[in-house]
Amino acid sequence: MDLLNKKVKHKMLGVGTVVTQDDRYIIVEFAIRTSKFSYPSPNTFTKFLQAEEPAVQAAILQEIADAKALEDAEKRVAEEAKQRAEDAQARMEAQRTAETAAKKPVRSISPKKVVAKQERIPGKRMTFFVFQGNTYDRESRGGYIWAPISNKAGNTFHHWDRLLDVRQGDIILHGYNGYIQAVSTARGECYKCKSTK
């Protein structure tokens, strides 16, 4: 919000005018001195300053609240991504341990095997960990996620079918080459279509 030339009040310094503003600070000229304040900082306009105009004060507080909500959302997404990565790593280690103990290759999950499906809670976003492999670059440039409908033998797999559960607003963790490469938000529902190759 543009605060240049706006009047603000300080509990001890009285009324002053915002004379400089950048993306991190504002400088206020009071009658007795000039002071620098962090902005947008939650404390500046809740503990130290108040805009003289109530509408300006309300707009400032809304801007601060919006910035805090965005920061909280980004932290939440990062924490979810970290947890998913840790879970994926734990599953991979468990799989390697099982392979070593059995001394035989792990068989692919049969397409007929029943896999428990997570139920969607109305109004709540879901998070999907999508392993993209060699198609990551193409999908990233095109802004989509993709999985085959079936393999050459006509079989399908539950993790391919799960893409059809993606809805607008869901969080997508893009896995490739052993790492989470990106985190994105779905812009719409997934749907069946022919290959774009």
mmCIF file of N, CA, C and O in Angstrom, residues 146-151 154-157 160-161 164 191-195:
data_model
loop_
_atom_site.group_PDB
_atom_site.id
_atom_site.type_symbol
_atom_site.label_atom_id
_atom_site.label_comp_id
_atom_site.label_asym_id
_atom_site.label_seq_id
_atom_site.Cartn_x
_atom_site.Cartn_y
_atom_site.Cartn_z
ATOM 1 N N TRP A 146 0.612 -35.932 -15.885
ATOM 2 C CA TRP A 146 0.120 -36.944 -16.813
ATOM 3 C C TRP A 146 0.519 -38.327 -16.327
ATOM 4 O O TRP A 146 1.576 -38.501 -15.721
ATOM 5 N N ALA A 147 -0.330 -39.306 -16.604
ATOM 6 C CA ALA A 147 -0.004 -40.716 -16.378
ATOM 7 C C ALA A 147 -0.708 -41.525 -17.454
ATOM 8 O O ALA A 147 -1.763 -41.124 -17.951
ATOM 9 N N PRO A 148 -0.132 -42.676 -17.841
ATOM 10 C CA PRO A 148 -0.788 -43.521 -18.856
ATOM 11 C C PRO A 148 -2.135 -44.031 -18.342
ATOM 12 O O PRO A 148 -2.331 -44.200 -17.141
ATOM 13 N N ILE A 149 -3.053 -44.270 -19.250
ATOM 14 C CA ILE A 149 -4.323 -44.890 -18.873
ATOM 15 C C ILE A 149 -4.098 -46.379 -18.628
ATOM 16 O O ILE A 149 -4.648 -46.959 -17.699
ATOM 17 N N SER A 150 -3.231 -46.993 -19.451
ATOM 18 C CA SER A 150 -2.891 -48.408 -19.266
ATOM 19 C C SER A 150 -1.546 -48.676 -19.930
ATOM 20 O O SER A 150 -1.051 -47.864 -20.713
ATOM 21 N N ASN A 151 -0.957 -49.840 -19.603
ATOM 22 C CA ASN A 151 0.308 -50.206 -20.252
ATOM 23 C C ASN A 151 0.018 -50.991 -21.537
ATOM 24 O O ASN A 151 -1.147 -51.178 -21.913
ATOM 25 N N GLY A 154 -2.498 -53.623 -21.474
ATOM 26 C CA GLY A 154 -3.862 -53.220 -21.136
ATOM 27 C C GLY A 154 -4.123 -53.117 -19.650
ATOM 28 O O GLY A 154 -5.253 -52.871 -19.226
ATOM 29 N N ASN A 155 -3.072 -53.274 -18.836
ATOM 30 C CA ASN A 155 -3.232 -53.177 -17.386
ATOM 31 C C ASN A 155 -3.084 -51.732 -16.933
ATOM 32 O O ASN A 155 -2.369 -50.939 -17.542
ATOM 33 N N THR A 156 -3.752 -51.421 -15.830
ATOM 34 C CA THR A 156 -3.617 -50.085 -15.236
ATOM 35 C C THR A 156 -3.151 -50.253 -13.794
ATOM 36 O O THR A 156 -3.130 -51.358 -13.267
ATOM 37 N N PHE A 157 -2.751 -49.157 -13.168
ATOM 38 C CA PHE A 157 -2.245 -49.188 -11.803
ATOM 39 C C PHE A 157 -2.940 -48.101 -10.998
ATOM 40 O O PHE A 157 -3.278 -47.045 -11.525
ATOM 41 N N TRP A 160 -1.723 -44.521 -11.149
ATOM 42 C CA TRP A 160 -2.084 -43.794 -12.371
ATOM 43 C C TRP A 160 -3.520 -43.285 -12.243
ATOM 44 O O TRP A 160 -3.829 -42.149 -12.563
ATOM 45 N N ASP A 161 -4.415 -44.193 -11.794
ATOM 46 C CA ASP A 161 -5.826 -43.829 -11.667
ATOM 47 C C ASP A 161 -6.052 -42.709 -10.652
ATOM 48 O O ASP A 161 -6.998 -41.929 -10.775
ATOM 49 N N LEU A 164 -6.949 -38.975 -11.360
ATOM 50 C CA LEU A 164 -8.314 -38.541 -11.637
ATOM 51 C C LEU A 164 -9.006 -37.987 -10.391
ATOM 52 O O LEU A 164 -10.078 -37.395 -10.484
ATOM 53 N N TYR A 191 -8.365 -35.261 -16.055
ATOM 54 C CA TYR A 191 -9.351 -35.945 -16.884
ATOM 55 C C TYR A 191 -8.631 -36.883 -17.851
ATOM 56 O O TYR A 191 -7.447 -36.739 -18.078
ATOM 57 N N LYS A 192 -9.373 -37.838 -18.397
ATOM 58 C CA LYS A 192 -8.792 -38.766 -19.348
ATOM 59 C C LYS A 192 -8.706 -38.129 -20.719
ATOM 60 O O LYS A 192 -9.608 -37.418 -21.136
ATOM 61 N N CYS A 193 -7.589 -38.363 -21.399
ATOM 62 C CA CYS A 193 -7.434 -37.875 -22.769
ATOM 63 C C CYS A 193 -6.398 -38.729 -23.468
ATOM 64 O O CYS A 193 -5.673 -39.489 -22.833
ATOM 65 N N LYS A 194 -6.300 -38.580 -24.778
ATOM 66 C CA LYS A 194 -5.309 -39.299 -25.536
ATOM 67 C C LYS A 194 -3.939 -38.712 -25.275
ATOM 68 O O LYS A 194 -3.807 -37.536 -24.922
ATOM 69 N N SER A 195 -2.892 -39.498 -25.500
ATOM 70 C CA SER A 195 -1.523 -39.041 -25.290
ATOM 71 C C SER A 195 -1.218 -37.840 -26.182
ATOM 72 O O SER A 195 -1.669 -37.764 -27.317
#
